[in-house]
mmCIF file of C-alpha atoms in Angstrom:
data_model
loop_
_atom_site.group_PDB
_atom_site.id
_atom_site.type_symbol
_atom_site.label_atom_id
_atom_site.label_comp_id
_atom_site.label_asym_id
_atom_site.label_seq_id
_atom_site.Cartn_x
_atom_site.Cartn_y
_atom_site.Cartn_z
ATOM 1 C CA UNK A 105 83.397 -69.305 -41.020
ATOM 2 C CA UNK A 106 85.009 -67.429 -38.028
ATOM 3 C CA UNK A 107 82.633 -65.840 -35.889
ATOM 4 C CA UNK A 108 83.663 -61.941 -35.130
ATOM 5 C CA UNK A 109 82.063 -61.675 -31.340
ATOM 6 C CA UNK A 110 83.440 -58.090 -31.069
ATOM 7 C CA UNK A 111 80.517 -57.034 -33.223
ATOM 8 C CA UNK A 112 78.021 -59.072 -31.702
ATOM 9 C CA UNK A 113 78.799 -57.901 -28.242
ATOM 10 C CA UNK A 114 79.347 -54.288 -29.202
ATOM 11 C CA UNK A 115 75.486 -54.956 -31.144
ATOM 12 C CA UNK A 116 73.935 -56.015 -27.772
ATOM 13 C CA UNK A 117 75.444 -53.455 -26.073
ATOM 14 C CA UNK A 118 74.024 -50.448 -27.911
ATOM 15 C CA UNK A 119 70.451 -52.902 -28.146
ATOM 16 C CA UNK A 120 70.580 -52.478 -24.315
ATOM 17 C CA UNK A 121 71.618 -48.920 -24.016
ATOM 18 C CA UNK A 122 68.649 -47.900 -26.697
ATOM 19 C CA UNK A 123 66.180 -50.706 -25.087
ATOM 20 C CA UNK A 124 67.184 -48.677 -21.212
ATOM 21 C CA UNK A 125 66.535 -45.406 -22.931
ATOM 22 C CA UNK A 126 63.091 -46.135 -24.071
ATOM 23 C CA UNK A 127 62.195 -47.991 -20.822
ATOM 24 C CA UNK A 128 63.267 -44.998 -19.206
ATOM 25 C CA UNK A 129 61.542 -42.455 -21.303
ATOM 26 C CA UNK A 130 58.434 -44.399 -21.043
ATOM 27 C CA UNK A 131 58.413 -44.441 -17.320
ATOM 28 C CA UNK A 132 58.859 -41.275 -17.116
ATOM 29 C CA UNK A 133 56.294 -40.475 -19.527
ATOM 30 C CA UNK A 134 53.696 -42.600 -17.422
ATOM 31 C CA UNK A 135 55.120 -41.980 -13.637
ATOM 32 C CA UNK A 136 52.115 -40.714 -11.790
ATOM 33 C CA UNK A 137 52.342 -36.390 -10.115
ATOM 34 C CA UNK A 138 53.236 -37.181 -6.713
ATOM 35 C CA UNK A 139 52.757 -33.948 -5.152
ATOM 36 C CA UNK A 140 52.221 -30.586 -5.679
ATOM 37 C CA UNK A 141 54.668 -27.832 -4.918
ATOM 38 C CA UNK A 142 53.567 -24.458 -4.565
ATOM 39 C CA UNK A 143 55.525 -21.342 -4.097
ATOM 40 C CA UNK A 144 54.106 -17.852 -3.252
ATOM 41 C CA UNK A 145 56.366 -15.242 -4.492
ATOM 42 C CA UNK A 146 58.009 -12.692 -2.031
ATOM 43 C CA UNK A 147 56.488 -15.541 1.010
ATOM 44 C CA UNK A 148 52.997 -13.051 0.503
ATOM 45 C CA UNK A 149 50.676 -15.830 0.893
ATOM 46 C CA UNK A 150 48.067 -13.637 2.784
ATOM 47 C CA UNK A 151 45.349 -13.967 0.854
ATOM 48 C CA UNK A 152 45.179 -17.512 -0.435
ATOM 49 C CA UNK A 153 46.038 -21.015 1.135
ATOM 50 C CA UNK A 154 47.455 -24.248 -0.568
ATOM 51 C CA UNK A 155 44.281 -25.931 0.476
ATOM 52 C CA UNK A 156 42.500 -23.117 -1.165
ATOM 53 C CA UNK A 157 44.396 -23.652 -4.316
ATOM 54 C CA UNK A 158 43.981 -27.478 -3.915
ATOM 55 C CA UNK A 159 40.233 -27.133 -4.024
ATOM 56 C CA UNK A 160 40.537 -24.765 -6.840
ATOM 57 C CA UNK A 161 42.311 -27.591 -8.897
ATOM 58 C CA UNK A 162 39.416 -30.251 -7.682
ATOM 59 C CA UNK A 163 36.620 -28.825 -8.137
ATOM 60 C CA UNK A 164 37.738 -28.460 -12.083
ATOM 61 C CA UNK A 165 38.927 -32.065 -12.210
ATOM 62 C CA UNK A 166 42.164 -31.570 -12.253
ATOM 63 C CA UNK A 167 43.912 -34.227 -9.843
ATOM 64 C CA UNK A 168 47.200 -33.949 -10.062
ATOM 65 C CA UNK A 169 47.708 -36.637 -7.858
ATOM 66 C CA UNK A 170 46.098 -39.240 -9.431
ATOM 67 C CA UNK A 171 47.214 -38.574 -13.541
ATOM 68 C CA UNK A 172 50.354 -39.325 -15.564
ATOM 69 C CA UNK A 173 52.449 -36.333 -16.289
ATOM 70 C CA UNK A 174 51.543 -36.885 -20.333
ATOM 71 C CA UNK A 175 47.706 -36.217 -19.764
ATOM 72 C CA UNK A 176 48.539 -32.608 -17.496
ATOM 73 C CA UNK A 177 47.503 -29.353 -19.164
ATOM 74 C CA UNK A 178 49.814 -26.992 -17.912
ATOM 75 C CA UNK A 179 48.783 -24.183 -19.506
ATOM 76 C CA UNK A 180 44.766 -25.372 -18.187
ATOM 77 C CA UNK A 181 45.905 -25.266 -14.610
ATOM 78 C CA UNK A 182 47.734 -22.073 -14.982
ATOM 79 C CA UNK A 183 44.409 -20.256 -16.359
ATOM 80 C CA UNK A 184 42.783 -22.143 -13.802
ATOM 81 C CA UNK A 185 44.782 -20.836 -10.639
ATOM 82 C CA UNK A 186 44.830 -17.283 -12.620
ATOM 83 C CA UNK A 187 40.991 -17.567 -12.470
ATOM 84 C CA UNK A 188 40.952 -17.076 -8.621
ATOM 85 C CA UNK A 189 40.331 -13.209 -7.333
ATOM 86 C CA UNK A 190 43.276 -13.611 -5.223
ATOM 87 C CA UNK A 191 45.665 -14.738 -7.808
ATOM 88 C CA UNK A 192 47.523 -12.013 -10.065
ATOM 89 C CA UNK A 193 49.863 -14.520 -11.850
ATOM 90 C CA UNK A 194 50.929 -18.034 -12.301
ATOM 91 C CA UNK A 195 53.524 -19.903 -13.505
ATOM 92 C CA UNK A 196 53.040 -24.066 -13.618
ATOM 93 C CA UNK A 197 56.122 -26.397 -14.495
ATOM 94 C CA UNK A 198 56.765 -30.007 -13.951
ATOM 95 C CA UNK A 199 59.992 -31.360 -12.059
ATOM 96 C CA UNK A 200 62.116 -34.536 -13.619
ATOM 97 C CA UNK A 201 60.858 -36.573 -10.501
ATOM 98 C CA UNK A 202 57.282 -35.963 -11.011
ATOM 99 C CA UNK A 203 56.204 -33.059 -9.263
ATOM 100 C CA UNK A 204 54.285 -29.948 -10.479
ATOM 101 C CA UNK A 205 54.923 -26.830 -9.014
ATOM 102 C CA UNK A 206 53.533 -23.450 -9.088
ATOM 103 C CA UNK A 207 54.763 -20.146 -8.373
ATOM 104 C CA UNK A 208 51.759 -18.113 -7.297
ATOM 105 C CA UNK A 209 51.537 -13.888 -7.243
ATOM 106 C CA UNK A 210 48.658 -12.629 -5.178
ATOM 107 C CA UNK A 211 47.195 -9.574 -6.006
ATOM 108 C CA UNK A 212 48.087 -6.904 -3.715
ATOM 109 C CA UNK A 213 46.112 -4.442 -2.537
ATOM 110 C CA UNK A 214 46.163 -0.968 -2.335
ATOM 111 C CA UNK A 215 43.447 0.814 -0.562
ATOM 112 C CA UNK A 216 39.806 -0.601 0.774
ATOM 113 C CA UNK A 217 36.900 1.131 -0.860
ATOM 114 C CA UNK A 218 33.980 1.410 2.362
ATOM 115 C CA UNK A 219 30.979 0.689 -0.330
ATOM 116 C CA UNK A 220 27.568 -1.081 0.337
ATOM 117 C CA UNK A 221 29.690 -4.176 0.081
ATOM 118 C CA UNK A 222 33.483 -3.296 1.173
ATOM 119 C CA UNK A 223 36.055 -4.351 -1.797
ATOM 120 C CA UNK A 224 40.192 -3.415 -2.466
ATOM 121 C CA UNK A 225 41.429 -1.619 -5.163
ATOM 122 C CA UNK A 226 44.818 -3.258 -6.316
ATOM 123 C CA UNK A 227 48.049 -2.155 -7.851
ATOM 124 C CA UNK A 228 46.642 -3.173 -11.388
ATOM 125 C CA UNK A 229 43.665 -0.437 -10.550
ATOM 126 C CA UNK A 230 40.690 -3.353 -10.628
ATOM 127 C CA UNK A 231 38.475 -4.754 -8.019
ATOM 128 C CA UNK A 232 39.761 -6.991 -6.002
ATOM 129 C CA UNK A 233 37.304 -8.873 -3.104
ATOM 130 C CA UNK A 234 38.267 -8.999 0.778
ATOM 131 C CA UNK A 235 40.087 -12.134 1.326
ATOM 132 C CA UNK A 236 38.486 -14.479 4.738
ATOM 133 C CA UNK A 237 42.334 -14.931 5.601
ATOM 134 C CA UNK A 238 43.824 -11.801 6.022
ATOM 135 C CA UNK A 239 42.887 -8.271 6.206
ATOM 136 C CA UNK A 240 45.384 -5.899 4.637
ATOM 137 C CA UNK A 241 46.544 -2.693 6.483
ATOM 138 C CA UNK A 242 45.897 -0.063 3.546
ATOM 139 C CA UNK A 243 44.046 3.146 3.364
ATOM 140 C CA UNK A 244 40.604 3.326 4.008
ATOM 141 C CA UNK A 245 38.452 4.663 0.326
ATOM 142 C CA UNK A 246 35.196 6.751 1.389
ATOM 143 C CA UNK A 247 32.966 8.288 -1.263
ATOM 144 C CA UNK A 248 34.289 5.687 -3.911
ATOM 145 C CA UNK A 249 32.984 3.429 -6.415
ATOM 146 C CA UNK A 250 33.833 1.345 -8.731
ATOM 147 C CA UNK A 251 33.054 3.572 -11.424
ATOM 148 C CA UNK A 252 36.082 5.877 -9.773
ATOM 149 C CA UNK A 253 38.550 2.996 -9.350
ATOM 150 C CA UNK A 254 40.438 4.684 -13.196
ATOM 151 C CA UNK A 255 40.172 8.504 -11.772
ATOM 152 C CA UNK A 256 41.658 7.031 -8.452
ATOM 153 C CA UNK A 257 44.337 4.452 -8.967
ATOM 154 C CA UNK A 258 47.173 7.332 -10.038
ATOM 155 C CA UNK A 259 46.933 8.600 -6.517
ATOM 156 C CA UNK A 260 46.458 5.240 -5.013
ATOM 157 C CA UNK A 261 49.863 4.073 -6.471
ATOM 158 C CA UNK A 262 51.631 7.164 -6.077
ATOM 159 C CA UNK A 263 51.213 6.726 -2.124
ATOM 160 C CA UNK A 264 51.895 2.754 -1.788
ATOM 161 C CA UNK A 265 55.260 3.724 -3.563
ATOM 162 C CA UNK A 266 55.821 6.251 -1.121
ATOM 163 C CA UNK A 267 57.229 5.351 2.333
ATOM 164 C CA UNK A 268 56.310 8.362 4.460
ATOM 165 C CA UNK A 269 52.758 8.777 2.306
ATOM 166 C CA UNK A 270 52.249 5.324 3.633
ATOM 167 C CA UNK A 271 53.489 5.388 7.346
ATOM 168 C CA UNK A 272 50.862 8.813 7.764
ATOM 169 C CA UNK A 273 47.945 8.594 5.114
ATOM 170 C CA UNK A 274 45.282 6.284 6.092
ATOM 171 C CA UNK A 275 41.668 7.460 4.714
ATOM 172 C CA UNK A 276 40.870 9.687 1.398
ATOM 173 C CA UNK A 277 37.141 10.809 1.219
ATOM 174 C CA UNK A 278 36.263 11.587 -2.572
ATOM 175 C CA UNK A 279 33.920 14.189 -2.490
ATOM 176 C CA UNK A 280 30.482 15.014 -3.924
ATOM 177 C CA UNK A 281 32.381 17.616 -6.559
ATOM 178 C CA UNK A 282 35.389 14.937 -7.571
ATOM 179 C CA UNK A 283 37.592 16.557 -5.177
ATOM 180 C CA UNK A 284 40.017 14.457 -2.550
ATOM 181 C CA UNK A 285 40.747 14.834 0.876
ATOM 182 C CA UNK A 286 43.086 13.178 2.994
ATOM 183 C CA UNK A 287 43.495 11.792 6.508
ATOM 184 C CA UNK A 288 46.590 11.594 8.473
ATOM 185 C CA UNK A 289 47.396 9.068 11.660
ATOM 186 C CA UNK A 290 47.844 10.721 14.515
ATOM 187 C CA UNK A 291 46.821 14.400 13.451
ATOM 188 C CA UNK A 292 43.684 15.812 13.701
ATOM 189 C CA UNK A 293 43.489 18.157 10.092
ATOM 190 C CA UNK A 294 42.621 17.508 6.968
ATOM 191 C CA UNK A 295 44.377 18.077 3.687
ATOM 192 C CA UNK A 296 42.829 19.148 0.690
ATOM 193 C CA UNK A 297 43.916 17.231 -1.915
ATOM 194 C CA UNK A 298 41.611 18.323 -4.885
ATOM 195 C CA UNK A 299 41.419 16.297 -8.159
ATOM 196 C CA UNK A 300 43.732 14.020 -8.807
ATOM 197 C CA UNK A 301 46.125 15.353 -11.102
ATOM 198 C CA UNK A 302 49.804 17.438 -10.075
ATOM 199 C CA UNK A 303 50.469 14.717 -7.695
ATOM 200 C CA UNK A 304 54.002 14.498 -7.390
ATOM 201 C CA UNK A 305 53.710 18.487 -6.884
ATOM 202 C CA UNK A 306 51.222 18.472 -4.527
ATOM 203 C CA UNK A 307 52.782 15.804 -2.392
ATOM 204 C CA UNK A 308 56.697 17.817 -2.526
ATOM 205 C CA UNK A 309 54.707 20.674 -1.460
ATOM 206 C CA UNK A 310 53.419 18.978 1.432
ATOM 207 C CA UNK A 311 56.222 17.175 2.754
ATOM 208 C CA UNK A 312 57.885 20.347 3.094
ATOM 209 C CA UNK A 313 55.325 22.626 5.065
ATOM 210 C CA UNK A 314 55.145 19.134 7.139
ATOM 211 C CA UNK A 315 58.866 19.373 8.199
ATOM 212 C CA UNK A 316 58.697 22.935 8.962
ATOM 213 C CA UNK A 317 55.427 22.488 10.785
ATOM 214 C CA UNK A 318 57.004 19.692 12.723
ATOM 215 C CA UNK A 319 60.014 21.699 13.407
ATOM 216 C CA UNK A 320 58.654 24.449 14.974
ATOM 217 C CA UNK A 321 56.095 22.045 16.610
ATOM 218 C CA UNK A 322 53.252 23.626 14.890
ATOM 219 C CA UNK A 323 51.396 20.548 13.320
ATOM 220 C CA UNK A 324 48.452 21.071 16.238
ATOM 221 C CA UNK A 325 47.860 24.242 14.922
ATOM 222 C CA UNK A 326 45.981 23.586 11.818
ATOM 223 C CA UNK A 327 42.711 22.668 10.892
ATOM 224 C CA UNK A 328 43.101 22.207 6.845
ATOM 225 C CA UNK A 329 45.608 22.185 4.933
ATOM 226 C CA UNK A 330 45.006 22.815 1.391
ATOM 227 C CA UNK A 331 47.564 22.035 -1.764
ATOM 228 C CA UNK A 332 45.053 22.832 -4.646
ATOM 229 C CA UNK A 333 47.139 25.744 -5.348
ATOM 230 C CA UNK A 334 50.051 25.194 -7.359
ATOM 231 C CA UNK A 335 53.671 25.705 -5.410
ATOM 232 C CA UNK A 336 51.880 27.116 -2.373
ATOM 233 C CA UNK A 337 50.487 25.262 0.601
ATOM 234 C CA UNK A 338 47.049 27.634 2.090
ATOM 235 C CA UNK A 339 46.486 26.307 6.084
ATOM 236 C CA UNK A 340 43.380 27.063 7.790
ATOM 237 C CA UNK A 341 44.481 27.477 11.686
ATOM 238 C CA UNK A 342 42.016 26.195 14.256
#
């Protein structure tokens, strides 16, 4: 009987190509994390360090290093990095070649309440602890607690939008009757913000007596300025 070796070679062929595949797919499968990549989005790693997050991941038994990519939890190690104060959001993937990476959000904050035991309040509204790393350059919070952070936040958000609100506000005092006031850099009076409610108002109004004050250099002449009262701004003159 005549031996056909076309189909015997074209058999071993596709025997090798299948027997490559599952070599392959098994290596893969077994290859060993390498490293870890970590990306903080918009480059705002202020508040947290890759070391940081690498003893966050040890201390929970997680070594990446050391286990196959089959055995990784990625949605553990993404509650586990979301677990840290600093850390707003996290996203973990693996790479083809073995490598996890992470893109990390910090929170960010957006004023520093001066209680018994200093604390931010950050663009979610919530408590957010001093980092050891950096100190962030927002307005100072007297008068506040955490049971005000809800009554607050509105304002608080309004102004880290706000480029000019920003550049010149950089204390509010809450006072005993729930009323705000507010401290400017480089000015001397204080504006009476009231409760926190009309804000966008309130803050039109007071951009606009602030041009006209600065126009006709008057902005040394007042004492308090007061926008509690609907489309008019009251100033107290020293």
């Amino acid at each position: 009987m005549k031996i056909n070796w076309n189909y015997i070679k074209t058999g071993l062929v596709i025997g090798v190509v299948f027997f490559l595949f599952a070599f392959a797919k098994n290596r893969n499968n077994t290859r060993v994390l390498s490293e870890i990549n970590l990306e903080f989005t918009n480059s705002e790693n202020l508040y947290l360090t890759e070391e940081a997050v690498n003893k966050l991941l040890i201390q929970n038994e997680v070594r990446v290093k050391s286990i196959g990519k089959e055995t990784l939890d990625l949605n553990r190690v993404e509650t586990l990095l979301e677990s840290h104060p600093m850390v707003e959001n996290a996203e973990v993937f693996l790479s083809i070649d073995g490598k996890m990476g992470a893109a990390i959000t910090q929170r960010k904050p957006l004023g520093r309440v001066m209680a018994g035991a200093p604390f931010y309040i950050d663009r979610q509204g919530d408590k957010m602890p001093l980092s050891e790393f950096h100190s962030a350059r927002v307005p100072l919070l007297t008068g506040v607690g955490e049971a005000h952070l809800r009554e607050v936040y509105p304002l608080m958000d309004f102004i880290a939008k706000d480029d000019f609100l920003t550049r010149h506000i950089t204390q509010l005092r809450r006072r005993e009757d729930g009323k705000y006031e507010l401290y400017l850099r480089k000015l001397d009076f204080i504006v009476v913000f009231g409760e926190v409610k009309d804000i966008e108002l309130k803050f039109k109004n007071f951009k606009a007596f602030y041009q006209k004050a600065l126009k006709d250099k008057k902005l040394d002449a007042y004492e308090k300025v007061d926008l509690q009262f609907g489309d008019q701004v009251v100033c107290t003159k020293k």
